Short mmCIF file of C-alpha atoms and ligand atoms in Angstrom, two decimals:
data_model
loop_
_atom_site.label_atom_id
_atom_site.label_comp_id
_atom_site.label_asym_id
_atom_site.label_seq_id
_atom_site.Cartn_x
_atom_site.Cartn_y
_atom_site.Cartn_z
CA MET A 693 12.74 42.66 15.72
CA SER A 694 10.17 42.12 12.97
CA TRP A 695 9.09 39.23 10.81
CA ASP A 696 8.85 38.95 7.04
CA CYS A 697 5.58 37.06 7.18
CA LEU A 698 3.09 36.06 9.83
CA ILE A 699 0.42 33.43 9.14
CA HIS A 700 -2.15 33.43 11.93
CA ASN A 701 -5.64 32.25 12.87
CA ALA A 702 -4.70 28.64 12.10
CA LEU A 703 -4.57 25.19 13.53
CA VAL A 704 -0.86 24.31 13.43
CA LEU A 705 0.62 20.83 13.14
CA THR A 706 4.36 21.12 13.70
CA LEU A 707 4.95 17.38 13.12
CA GLU A 708 7.55 17.46 15.87
CA PRO A 709 7.34 14.06 17.58
CA GLY A 710 4.70 14.09 20.31
CA ALA A 711 3.60 17.70 19.69
CA ALA A 712 -0.13 18.43 20.03
CA PRO A 713 -2.02 20.53 17.43
CA LEU A 714 -1.87 24.25 18.26
CA GLY A 715 -5.26 26.02 18.16
CA ASP A 716 -5.20 29.82 17.61
CA GLY A 717 -1.82 29.04 16.12
CA TYR A 718 0.61 31.08 14.09
CA VAL A 719 3.83 30.60 12.14
CA ALA A 720 6.25 33.47 11.62
CA VAL A 721 8.88 33.55 8.87
CA ARG A 722 12.08 35.56 8.62
CA GLY A 723 14.89 35.28 6.08
CA GLY A 724 13.28 32.23 4.46
CA LYS A 725 13.32 30.32 7.76
CA ILE A 726 10.74 29.61 10.40
CA ALA A 727 11.23 32.29 13.05
CA ALA A 728 8.53 31.30 15.53
CA VAL A 729 5.60 28.93 16.02
CA GLY A 730 3.06 29.51 18.75
CA GLN A 731 -0.43 30.39 19.91
CA ALA A 732 -2.00 33.82 20.05
CA ALA A 733 -5.69 34.69 20.03
CA HIS A 734 -4.90 38.23 18.85
CA PRO A 735 -2.08 38.82 16.33
CA ALA A 736 -1.78 42.38 17.65
CA GLU A 737 0.04 40.82 20.63
CA LEU A 738 2.77 39.57 18.30
CA PRO A 739 5.78 41.42 16.84
CA PRO A 740 5.08 43.31 13.58
CA ALA A 741 5.38 41.53 10.23
CA ARG A 742 5.91 42.97 6.76
CA GLU A 743 3.19 40.67 5.43
CA THR A 744 0.30 39.14 7.36
CA LEU A 745 -1.87 36.28 6.13
CA ASN A 746 -5.06 35.36 7.96
CA ALA A 747 -5.40 31.57 7.50
CA ARG A 748 -9.10 31.84 8.48
CA GLY A 749 -9.08 28.73 10.60
CA GLY A 750 -7.06 26.69 8.10
CA LEU A 751 -4.49 24.06 8.90
CA ILE A 752 -0.76 24.87 8.68
CA LEU A 753 1.61 21.93 8.37
CA PRO A 754 5.04 21.23 6.86
CA GLY A 755 5.01 20.93 3.06
CA LEU A 756 4.61 17.41 1.72
CA VAL A 757 7.71 15.49 0.60
CA ASN A 758 7.51 13.29 -2.49
CA THR A 759 10.40 10.82 -2.15
CA HIS A 760 10.09 9.33 -5.64
CA ALA A 761 8.88 10.78 -8.93
CA HIS A 762 9.72 10.89 -12.61
CA ALA A 763 8.28 14.37 -13.12
CA ALA A 764 8.54 14.66 -16.90
CA MET A 765 6.55 11.43 -17.31
CA VAL A 766 3.42 13.59 -16.89
CA TRP A 767 3.56 13.65 -20.71
CA PHE A 768 2.54 9.97 -20.61
CA ARG A 769 -0.36 10.47 -18.18
CA GLY A 770 -3.29 8.39 -19.43
CA LEU A 771 -1.49 7.52 -22.66
CA ALA A 772 -1.47 3.76 -22.10
CA ASP A 773 -3.29 2.30 -19.11
CA ASP A 774 -4.44 -1.17 -18.14
CA LEU A 775 -1.59 -3.00 -19.88
CA PRO A 776 0.72 -5.72 -18.51
CA LEU A 777 3.86 -4.10 -17.04
CA GLN A 778 6.28 -5.41 -19.69
CA ALA A 779 4.00 -4.49 -22.63
CA TRP A 780 3.41 -1.06 -21.11
CA LEU A 781 7.17 -0.49 -20.78
CA THR A 782 8.47 -2.05 -23.98
CA ASP A 783 5.61 -1.24 -26.42
CA VAL A 784 4.84 2.30 -25.30
CA ILE A 785 7.00 3.97 -22.66
CA PHE A 786 10.51 2.99 -23.81
CA PRO A 787 9.83 3.76 -27.55
CA ALA A 788 8.20 7.10 -26.65
CA GLU A 789 11.13 8.01 -24.40
CA ALA A 790 13.65 6.97 -27.06
CA GLY A 791 11.94 8.55 -30.08
CA TRP A 792 9.94 11.50 -28.81
CA LEU A 793 11.47 12.88 -25.64
CA ASN A 794 14.09 15.63 -25.88
CA PRO A 795 15.53 18.20 -23.45
CA ASP A 796 12.83 20.80 -24.18
CA ARG A 797 10.06 18.27 -23.57
CA VAL A 798 11.61 17.15 -20.30
CA TYR A 799 11.82 20.80 -19.26
CA GLU A 800 8.20 21.56 -20.16
CA GLY A 801 6.90 18.30 -18.70
CA THR A 802 8.68 19.07 -15.45
CA LEU A 803 7.07 22.53 -15.34
CA LEU A 804 3.67 20.83 -15.70
CA ALA A 805 4.57 18.36 -12.94
CA ALA A 806 5.70 21.26 -10.75
CA ALA A 807 2.40 23.09 -11.25
CA GLU A 808 0.50 19.97 -10.21
CA MET A 809 2.72 19.28 -7.22
CA ILE A 810 2.56 22.85 -5.93
CA ARG A 811 -1.24 22.86 -6.20
CA GLY A 812 -1.30 19.63 -4.21
CA GLY A 813 0.87 20.87 -1.34
CA THR A 814 4.15 19.20 -2.30
CA THR A 815 7.14 21.39 -1.42
CA THR A 816 9.99 18.89 -1.93
CA VAL A 817 10.35 16.28 -4.64
CA ALA A 818 12.97 13.64 -5.39
CA ASP A 819 13.10 13.20 -9.15
CA GLY A 820 14.86 10.50 -11.13
CA TYR A 821 14.88 10.60 -14.91
CA PHE A 822 16.93 11.61 -17.95
CA TYR A 823 18.06 15.08 -19.10
CA GLU A 824 18.10 15.99 -15.42
CA THR A 825 19.83 19.32 -16.05
CA GLU A 826 16.50 20.34 -17.63
CA VAL A 827 14.61 18.99 -14.62
CA ARG A 828 16.86 20.98 -12.32
CA ARG A 829 16.25 24.13 -14.39
CA ALA A 830 12.46 23.66 -14.35
CA LEU A 831 12.26 22.91 -10.62
CA ALA A 832 14.53 25.85 -9.83
CA GLN A 833 12.19 28.09 -11.82
CA ALA A 834 9.12 26.65 -10.07
CA GLY A 835 10.69 27.37 -6.67
CA LEU A 836 10.35 23.82 -5.36
CA ARG A 837 12.90 22.13 -3.12
CA ALA A 838 14.27 19.04 -4.82
CA VAL A 839 16.71 16.19 -4.99
CA VAL A 840 17.30 15.77 -8.72
CA ALA A 841 18.87 12.47 -9.71
CA GLN A 842 20.30 11.64 -13.13
CA GLY A 843 18.98 8.30 -14.37
CA VAL A 844 21.48 5.53 -15.14
CA VAL A 845 20.79 2.36 -17.16
CA ASP A 846 23.07 0.02 -19.11
CA PHE A 847 21.25 0.48 -22.41
CA PRO A 848 20.79 3.53 -24.67
CA ALA A 849 18.72 6.17 -22.87
CA PRO A 850 17.41 9.67 -23.65
CA GLY A 851 20.46 11.95 -23.73
CA VAL A 852 22.84 8.98 -23.29
CA PRO A 853 22.87 7.14 -26.66
CA ASP A 854 25.98 5.16 -25.71
CA PRO A 855 25.47 3.44 -22.34
CA ARG A 856 29.23 3.37 -21.79
CA ASP A 857 28.88 7.12 -21.14
CA ASN A 858 26.13 6.75 -18.53
CA LEU A 859 28.33 7.39 -15.48
CA LYS A 860 30.33 10.08 -17.25
CA VAL A 861 27.05 11.93 -17.87
CA ALA A 862 25.95 11.35 -14.26
CA ALA A 863 29.30 12.55 -12.86
CA ALA A 864 29.19 15.68 -15.03
CA PHE A 865 25.64 16.29 -13.83
CA LEU A 866 26.76 16.06 -10.18
CA GLU A 867 29.62 18.48 -10.86
CA SER A 868 27.75 21.09 -12.87
CA GLY A 869 25.05 22.42 -10.56
CA GLY A 870 23.67 24.48 -13.45
CA GLU A 871 21.38 27.36 -12.60
CA ALA A 872 19.99 25.56 -9.57
CA PRO A 873 20.30 27.25 -6.17
CA PRO A 874 22.47 24.79 -4.20
CA ASP A 875 20.63 25.42 -0.92
CA ARG A 876 17.36 24.34 -2.52
CA ILE A 877 18.35 21.69 -5.07
CA THR A 878 20.60 18.69 -4.44
CA SER A 879 21.98 16.73 -7.38
CA ALA A 880 22.09 12.94 -7.05
CA ILE A 881 22.05 9.67 -9.05
CA PHE A 882 19.19 7.28 -9.78
CA CYS A 883 20.29 3.79 -10.87
CA HIS A 884 17.12 2.47 -12.49
CA SER A 885 17.20 -1.03 -10.99
CA PRO A 886 19.36 -4.11 -10.31
CA TYR A 887 18.06 -5.62 -13.58
CA THR A 888 18.82 -2.64 -15.88
CA CYS A 889 22.23 -1.75 -14.38
CA GLY A 890 25.17 -4.13 -14.20
CA GLU A 891 27.38 -4.74 -11.15
CA GLU A 892 30.09 -2.28 -12.13
CA THR A 893 27.56 0.45 -12.92
CA LEU A 894 25.80 -0.04 -9.59
CA LYS A 895 29.07 0.09 -7.65
CA ARG A 896 30.66 2.99 -9.49
CA ALA A 897 27.48 5.07 -9.24
CA LYS A 898 27.47 4.44 -5.50
CA GLY A 899 31.08 5.61 -5.34
CA LEU A 900 30.16 8.90 -7.03
CA THR A 901 27.27 9.65 -4.67
CA ARG A 902 29.12 8.47 -1.56
CA ASP A 903 32.03 10.81 -2.33
CA ARG A 904 29.62 13.74 -2.36
CA GLY A 905 27.35 12.61 0.47
CA VAL A 906 24.24 12.70 -1.73
CA PRO A 907 21.41 10.16 -2.13
CA TYR A 908 21.56 7.11 -4.39
CA PHE A 909 18.12 6.07 -5.61
CA ILE A 910 17.22 2.67 -7.01
CA HIS A 911 14.00 0.75 -7.76
CA VAL A 912 14.26 -2.50 -5.77
CA ALA A 913 12.09 -5.64 -5.62
CA GLU A 914 9.18 -4.03 -7.45
CA THR A 915 7.82 -7.24 -9.00
CA ARG A 916 8.01 -10.98 -8.49
CA GLU A 917 9.53 -11.29 -11.98
CA GLU A 918 12.41 -9.02 -10.95
CA VAL A 919 13.11 -11.15 -7.89
CA ALA A 920 13.11 -14.33 -10.01
CA GLN A 921 15.38 -12.73 -12.61
CA ILE A 922 17.99 -11.55 -10.08
CA GLN A 923 17.76 -14.90 -8.28
CA ARG A 924 18.52 -16.73 -11.55
CA LYS A 925 21.42 -14.43 -12.36
CA THR A 926 23.06 -14.15 -8.93
CA GLY A 927 21.47 -16.75 -6.67
CA LEU A 928 20.41 -13.88 -4.40
CA SER A 929 17.37 -11.71 -3.79
CA PRO A 930 17.63 -8.15 -5.20
CA VAL A 931 18.29 -6.74 -1.71
CA ALA A 932 20.90 -9.41 -0.86
CA TYR A 933 22.53 -8.86 -4.26
CA LEU A 934 22.81 -5.08 -3.67
CA GLU A 935 24.15 -5.81 -0.18
CA SER A 936 26.82 -8.10 -1.71
CA LEU A 937 27.88 -5.19 -3.96
CA GLY A 938 28.25 -2.86 -0.97
CA VAL A 939 25.81 -0.23 -2.25
CA LEU A 940 23.37 -0.29 0.67
CA ASP A 941 23.85 2.41 3.28
CA GLU A 942 22.02 5.32 4.93
CA LEU A 943 22.30 7.39 1.71
CA THR A 944 20.59 4.71 -0.39
CA VAL A 945 16.87 5.19 -1.11
CA ALA A 946 15.27 1.88 -2.11
CA VAL A 947 12.08 2.53 -4.06
CA HIS A 948 9.08 0.13 -4.05
CA CYS A 949 10.46 -2.74 -1.87
CA VAL A 950 7.36 -4.84 -2.55
CA TRP A 951 8.82 -8.35 -2.64
CA LEU A 952 11.04 -8.61 0.45
CA SER A 953 11.93 -11.67 2.50
CA THR A 954 12.36 -11.23 6.24
CA ALA A 955 16.12 -11.50 5.61
CA ASP A 956 15.81 -8.60 3.11
CA GLU A 957 13.91 -6.54 5.67
CA GLU A 958 16.66 -7.23 8.18
CA ILE A 959 19.38 -6.11 5.74
CA LEU A 960 17.54 -2.84 4.96
CA ALA A 961 17.15 -2.14 8.69
CA ARG A 962 20.79 -3.00 9.52
CA ARG A 963 22.17 -0.85 6.67
CA ARG A 964 19.76 1.98 7.56
CA VAL A 965 18.58 2.08 3.94
CA LYS A 966 15.70 4.50 3.36
CA VAL A 967 12.53 3.22 1.70
CA SER A 968 10.23 5.11 -0.67
CA HIS A 969 6.74 3.59 -0.55
CA THR A 970 4.74 4.07 -3.78
CA PRO A 971 1.36 2.41 -3.17
CA GLU A 972 -0.63 3.83 -6.12
CA SER A 973 1.94 2.82 -8.72
CA ASN A 974 2.32 -0.62 -7.12
CA LEU A 975 -1.44 -1.16 -7.30
CA LYS A 976 -1.94 0.17 -10.82
CA LEU A 977 0.84 -1.99 -12.25
CA ALA A 978 -0.34 -4.92 -10.10
CA ALA A 979 3.16 -5.17 -8.61
CA GLY A 980 1.98 -6.05 -5.10
CA VAL A 981 1.84 -4.62 -1.57
CA ALA A 982 5.06 -3.61 0.20
CA PRO A 983 5.51 -4.84 3.80
CA ILE A 984 5.54 -1.31 5.18
CA PRO A 985 4.21 -2.07 8.71
CA GLN A 986 6.93 -4.72 9.03
CA LEU A 987 9.66 -2.30 7.87
CA LEU A 988 8.41 0.41 10.24
CA ALA A 989 8.41 -2.11 13.10
CA ARG A 990 12.10 -2.74 12.36
CA GLY A 991 12.80 0.99 12.57
CA VAL A 992 13.32 1.53 8.84
CA THR A 993 12.77 5.13 7.70
CA VAL A 994 9.92 5.19 5.16
CA GLY A 995 8.58 8.06 3.05
CA LEU A 996 5.85 8.26 0.40
CA GLY A 997 6.37 8.63 -3.34
CA THR A 998 4.05 9.01 -6.30
CA ASP A 999 6.34 7.41 -8.91
CA GLY A 1000 5.77 8.75 -12.43
CA ALA A 1001 2.40 9.95 -13.71
CA ALA A 1002 2.39 7.18 -16.33
CA SER A 1003 1.82 4.62 -13.58
CA ASN A 1004 -0.20 6.54 -10.98
CA ASN A 1005 -1.63 8.73 -12.84
CA ASP A 1006 -1.10 11.87 -10.78
CA LEU A 1007 1.53 13.41 -8.48
CA ASP A 1008 -0.83 13.81 -5.53
CA LEU A 1009 0.53 12.91 -2.09
CA PHE A 1010 -2.94 13.21 -0.52
CA GLY A 1011 -3.84 10.23 -2.69
CA GLU A 1012 -0.76 8.34 -1.51
CA MET A 1013 -1.58 9.10 2.14
CA SER A 1014 -5.16 7.91 1.75
CA LEU A 1015 -4.13 4.75 -0.03
CA ALA A 1016 -1.19 3.90 2.25
CA ALA A 1017 -3.41 4.19 5.33
CA ARG A 1018 -6.15 1.99 3.92
CA LEU A 1019 -4.07 -0.53 1.98
CA HIS A 1020 -2.04 -1.91 4.87
CA LYS A 1021 -5.16 -2.20 7.00
CA VAL A 1022 -6.99 -4.42 4.53
CA TRP A 1023 -3.89 -6.33 3.43
CA ASN A 1024 -3.07 -7.25 7.04
CA ARG A 1025 -6.74 -7.30 8.14
CA ASP A 1026 -5.83 -4.93 10.97
CA PRO A 1027 -7.52 -1.48 11.07
CA THR A 1028 -5.05 -0.24 13.70
CA LEU A 1029 -2.10 -0.30 11.28
CA LEU A 1030 -0.70 2.96 9.86
CA PRO A 1031 -2.93 5.35 11.84
CA ALA A 1032 -3.55 8.78 10.28
CA ALA A 1033 -1.00 10.72 12.33
CA GLN A 1034 1.73 8.25 11.39
CA VAL A 1035 0.82 8.51 7.69
CA VAL A 1036 1.00 12.32 7.80
CA ALA A 1037 4.45 11.94 9.38
CA LEU A 1038 5.53 9.64 6.51
CA ALA A 1039 4.48 12.35 4.02
CA THR A 1040 6.41 15.09 5.83
CA ARG A 1041 8.99 14.49 8.61
CA GLU A 1042 9.90 10.94 7.58
CA GLY A 1043 10.06 11.89 3.89
CA ALA A 1044 12.59 14.55 4.85
CA ARG A 1045 14.66 11.86 6.62
CA VAL A 1046 14.49 9.61 3.56
CA LEU A 1047 16.13 12.40 1.54
CA GLY A 1048 18.67 13.31 4.26
CA LEU A 1049 17.04 16.73 4.68
CA GLU A 1050 15.72 16.27 8.23
CA GLU A 1051 17.91 19.04 9.66
CA ARG A 1052 16.34 21.53 7.26
CA ILE A 1053 12.73 20.54 6.56
CA GLY A 1054 9.98 18.11 7.63
CA THR A 1055 8.77 19.84 10.80
CA LEU A 1056 7.71 23.38 11.64
CA THR A 1057 10.63 24.11 13.94
CA PRO A 1058 12.24 27.54 14.38
CA GLY A 1059 15.48 27.63 12.39
CA LYS A 1060 14.29 25.22 9.73
CA GLU A 1061 13.38 26.30 6.19
CA ALA A 1062 9.96 27.91 5.86
CA ASP A 1063 8.45 25.11 3.74
CA LEU A 1064 4.78 24.95 4.71
CA ILE A 1065 1.28 24.61 3.37
CA VAL A 1066 -2.12 25.90 4.46
CA VAL A 1067 -5.08 23.55 3.98
CA GLU A 1068 -8.53 25.15 3.95
CA LEU A 1069 -10.77 23.53 6.58
CA ASN A 1070 -13.95 25.56 6.14
CA ARG A 1071 -15.39 23.13 3.60
CA PRO A 1072 -18.36 20.75 3.80
CA HIS A 1073 -16.32 17.55 3.42
CA LEU A 1074 -13.98 18.65 6.24
CA THR A 1075 -16.76 19.51 8.71
CA PRO A 1076 -16.95 18.79 11.61
CA LEU A 1077 -13.33 18.59 12.75
CA TYR A 1078 -12.19 16.43 15.65
CA ASP A 1079 -8.78 15.25 14.46
CA PRO A 1080 -6.83 17.15 11.77
CA TYR A 1081 -4.65 14.11 10.97
CA SER A 1082 -7.76 12.09 10.24
CA HIS A 1083 -9.00 14.75 7.80
CA LEU A 1084 -5.66 15.01 6.00
CA VAL A 1085 -5.56 11.25 5.37
CA TYR A 1086 -9.20 10.22 5.03
CA ALA A 1087 -11.15 13.26 3.84
CA ALA A 1088 -9.00 16.07 2.41
CA GLY A 1089 -7.58 16.28 -1.10
CA ALA A 1090 -5.07 18.26 -3.12
CA ALA A 1091 -7.76 20.79 -4.06
CA ASP A 1092 -8.03 21.81 -0.40
CA VAL A 1093 -4.51 23.26 -0.43
CA GLN A 1094 -4.82 27.04 -0.38
CA HIS A 1095 -1.29 28.36 0.15
CA VAL A 1096 2.17 26.86 -0.37
CA MET A 1097 5.47 28.37 0.73
CA VAL A 1098 9.04 27.14 0.10
CA GLY A 1099 11.97 28.86 1.78
CA GLY A 1100 9.75 31.80 2.73
CA ARG A 1101 8.54 32.37 -0.85
CA TRP A 1102 4.92 31.84 -1.91
CA LEU A 1103 4.55 29.29 -4.70
CA LEU A 1104 0.76 29.17 -4.28
CA HIS A 1105 -1.15 32.06 -2.74
CA HIS A 1106 -4.95 31.93 -2.50
CA ARG A 1107 -4.75 29.00 -4.95
CA GLN A 1108 -2.87 31.10 -7.52
CA LEU A 1109 0.44 29.79 -8.87
CA LYS A 1110 3.04 32.49 -8.22
CA THR A 1111 6.14 31.12 -9.96
CA LEU A 1112 4.57 29.46 -13.01
CA ASN A 1113 2.38 30.95 -15.71
CA TRP A 1114 -0.28 28.33 -16.40
CA ALA A 1115 -2.04 30.37 -19.11
CA GLU A 1116 1.22 30.50 -21.05
CA LEU A 1117 2.25 26.89 -20.34
CA ALA A 1118 -1.04 25.08 -21.04
CA PRO A 1119 -1.21 25.65 -24.85
CA ARG A 1120 2.40 24.43 -25.24
CA LEU A 1121 1.53 21.28 -23.33
CA LYS A 1122 -1.55 20.69 -25.43
CA ALA A 1123 0.44 21.02 -28.65
CA GLY A 1124 3.11 18.68 -27.29
CA SER A 1125 0.58 16.05 -26.28
CA ARG A 1126 -1.00 16.10 -29.75
CA ASP A 1127 2.45 15.54 -31.22
CA LEU A 1128 3.07 12.61 -28.83
CA ALA A 1129 -0.28 11.04 -29.71
CA ARG A 1130 0.64 11.21 -33.41
CA PHE A 1131 4.04 9.65 -32.64
CA CYS A 1132 2.43 6.79 -30.71
CA GLN A 1133 -0.05 6.02 -33.50
CA LYS A 1134 2.94 5.04 -35.62
CA LEU A 1135 4.39 2.63 -33.05
CA PRO A 1136 4.14 -1.07 -33.98
CA GLY A 1137 1.01 -2.60 -32.53
CA ARG A 1138 -0.54 0.78 -31.66
CA ALA A 1139 -1.97 1.73 -35.04
ZN1 ZN B 1468 9.89 4.90 -10.30
#
């Protein structure tokens, strides 16, 4: 019995509940799955492997799970910052999406997002945007694991000029599968929000995803204005309104969840709705602080998300971990909240549960997919080392990620991208961004 790959001389965090870090640790991979996890001072004691990687004292942990992104929005990174949310959306983002974006640009933007995510240790991403067949194609090429969700709104959108076709497009997307490997990429639906989708759209989209047992994503209670708007229209909070439509269940991923009443928190817990926490986006857009400690105390499953790079401005889950850990401490004036080990769990095991993938990823457990990362520890800012969870949350960054594997395949090896050709991609992105800048100069109020 031999292994395909053995990674040894590491400190291993399996992220299995209650498991201690394994010094002199190794992870063995066979057939794209984790074959064994253990401790051995000398790899010669272990069965032979086709490929051996000496981690040189680095940290092996499950790949990070981004539970909410709009990957192709990397095109808009740094294009318009420091604006009020509505001006940002209506003066810049919506016109640029309507007039500039096309399938090729979504594809190329998603490749750029994939390169960034792989470099930062993300192995699974949940994306929600338009032209999602292109997103699926790009993520399949990059080798990432993904839940790719077609965006639905009740107004004209990129690729859906007539909103009456929005669910037809989404249903066709769920059916098609495209070139995506079904074991690695799940197709789903992303209803933008309770204020951009009407009742019928929200309910029918839920029907489509429920029939197929796939996630249903929706931005919920992001801002106070949204809560006031839904209250005026329905007499209910956004969460209570969605509950009244019957769209809240264990396959619903509620993104943001900043402005929740205790009754809303109770509904989310009772319906076993999953929550994607997006602290950087919430801070940058001045949306507010989500009651994450309160949701966790109620047993709600919470994962971390970057949101799009227009409102973050990166796709770096190390940044989200650092911010999530610190934010809830200062907001609640309690430094014991969201301790480092819990935050690392949100970015891995709990993120997998948010996406319904907990049987397959999220912990380093034999039989699960070999989705893992190696973080270099032999660096000044990570020395000395007493607690690896502390370093991951409070001291390490995306640049410390040295190797990334998904399903037994290297996506990053000694910091080299293995599935994407950056030298070939970068000039295309530069040309595209110049074109977008020219387009935006012509927008009203931007000249
Ligand atoms: Zn979002």
